[in-house]
């Protein structure tokens, strides 16, 4: 259960972080205080059902979303060609 009221900007950032392959749920917990189940509930609430199902299928079992399952140690990698997520509410303003 989400305990605190999140701003639209924070919700947008959480969604963006949840979609990123190499951003673990632990980073969202540290930055926003949301556990993995809270992120799942937020994604379910904020996304279309088909988008949520696609995200869950993508994230489920992904080693990079959990720090303990990662095989790499140092930082995070972001490709210079990586595009910003543009289908969130905040980025359309």
Coordinates of C-alpha atoms in Angstrom, one line a residue:
X1 CA 0.0 0.0 0.0
X2 CA 1.3 3.4 -0.9
X3 CA 1.6 5.3 2.4
X4 CA 2.3 8.9 1.2
X5 CA 0.9 11.2 -1.4
X6 CA 3.2 11.3 -4.4
X7 CA 3.4 14.3 -6.8
X8 CA 2.7 13.8 -10.5
X9 CA 6.4 14.3 -11.1
X10 CA 7.4 11.6 -8.6
X11 CA 4.9 9.2 -10.1
X12 CA 6.3 9.8 -13.5
X13 CA 9.8 9.2 -12.3
X14 CA 8.9 6.0 -10.5
X15 CA 7.2 4.7 -13.7
X16 CA 10.3 5.6 -15.7
X17 CA 12.6 3.9 -13.2
X18 CA 10.3 0.8 -13.1
X19 CA 10.6 0.5 -17.0
X20 CA 14.4 0.8 -17.0
X21 CA 16.0 -2.6 -17.1
X22 CA 19.0 -1.8 -14.9
X23 CA 17.2 0.2 -12.2
X24 CA 16.5 -2.1 -9.3
X25 CA 13.4 -1.9 -7.1
X26 CA 15.8 -1.2 -4.2
X27 CA 16.7 2.2 -5.9
X28 CA 13.0 3.1 -6.0
X29 CA 12.7 2.0 -2.3
X30 CA 15.6 4.2 -1.3
X31 CA 14.6 7.2 -3.3
X32 CA 10.8 7.1 -2.8
X33 CA 10.1 4.7 0.0
X34 CA 8.1 2.3 -2.1
X35 CA 8.6 -1.4 -1.8
X36 CA 8.4 -3.7 -4.9
X37 CA 4.7 -4.5 -4.2
X38 CA 3.9 -0.8 -3.9
X39 CA 5.6 -0.1 -7.3
X40 CA 3.5 -2.9 -8.8
X41 CA 0.3 -1.4 -7.3
X42 CA 1.3 2.1 -8.6
X43 CA 2.0 0.7 -12.1
X44 CA -1.3 -1.1 -12.1
X45 CA -3.2 2.0 -11.1
X46 CA -1.4 4.5 -13.5
X47 CA -1.1 2.4 -16.6
X48 CA -3.5 0.9 -19.1
X49 CA -4.2 -2.8 -18.4
X50 CA -2.4 -3.9 -21.5
X51 CA 0.7 -1.8 -20.7
X52 CA 0.7 -3.1 -17.2
X53 CA 0.6 -6.7 -18.4
X54 CA 3.4 -6.0 -20.8
X55 CA 5.5 -4.4 -18.0
X56 CA 4.9 -7.3 -15.6
X57 CA 5.8 -9.9 -18.2
X58 CA 9.0 -7.9 -18.9
X59 CA 10.0 -7.4 -15.3
X60 CA 9.1 -10.8 -13.8
X61 CA 12.2 -12.8 -13.2
X62 CA 14.5 -10.1 -14.5
X63 CA 17.8 -10.4 -12.6
X64 CA 18.7 -6.7 -13.0
X65 CA 15.6 -5.5 -11.2
X66 CA 16.9 -7.1 -7.9
X67 CA 20.3 -6.1 -6.5
X68 CA 20.9 -9.6 -5.0
X69 CA 20.4 -11.3 -8.4
X70 CA 22.7 -8.9 -10.4
X71 CA 25.8 -10.2 -11.9
X72 CA 27.5 -6.8 -12.3
X73 CA 28.6 -4.6 -9.4
X74 CA 29.6 -1.1 -10.6
X75 CA 27.0 1.6 -11.3
X76 CA 24.5 1.6 -14.0
X77 CA 24.9 1.6 -17.8
X78 CA 22.9 4.0 -20.0
X79 CA 23.4 3.8 -23.7
X80 CA 23.8 7.1 -25.4
X81 CA 21.1 6.1 -27.8
X82 CA 18.6 5.3 -25.1
X83 CA 15.4 7.2 -25.5
X84 CA 13.4 8.9 -22.8
X85 CA 10.0 7.3 -22.1
X86 CA 7.6 9.7 -23.7
X87 CA 4.2 8.1 -23.0
X88 CA 3.9 9.3 -19.4
X89 CA 1.7 12.2 -18.4
X90 CA 4.5 14.5 -17.2
X91 CA 6.6 14.3 -20.4
X92 CA 3.7 15.5 -22.5
X93 CA 3.5 18.9 -20.8

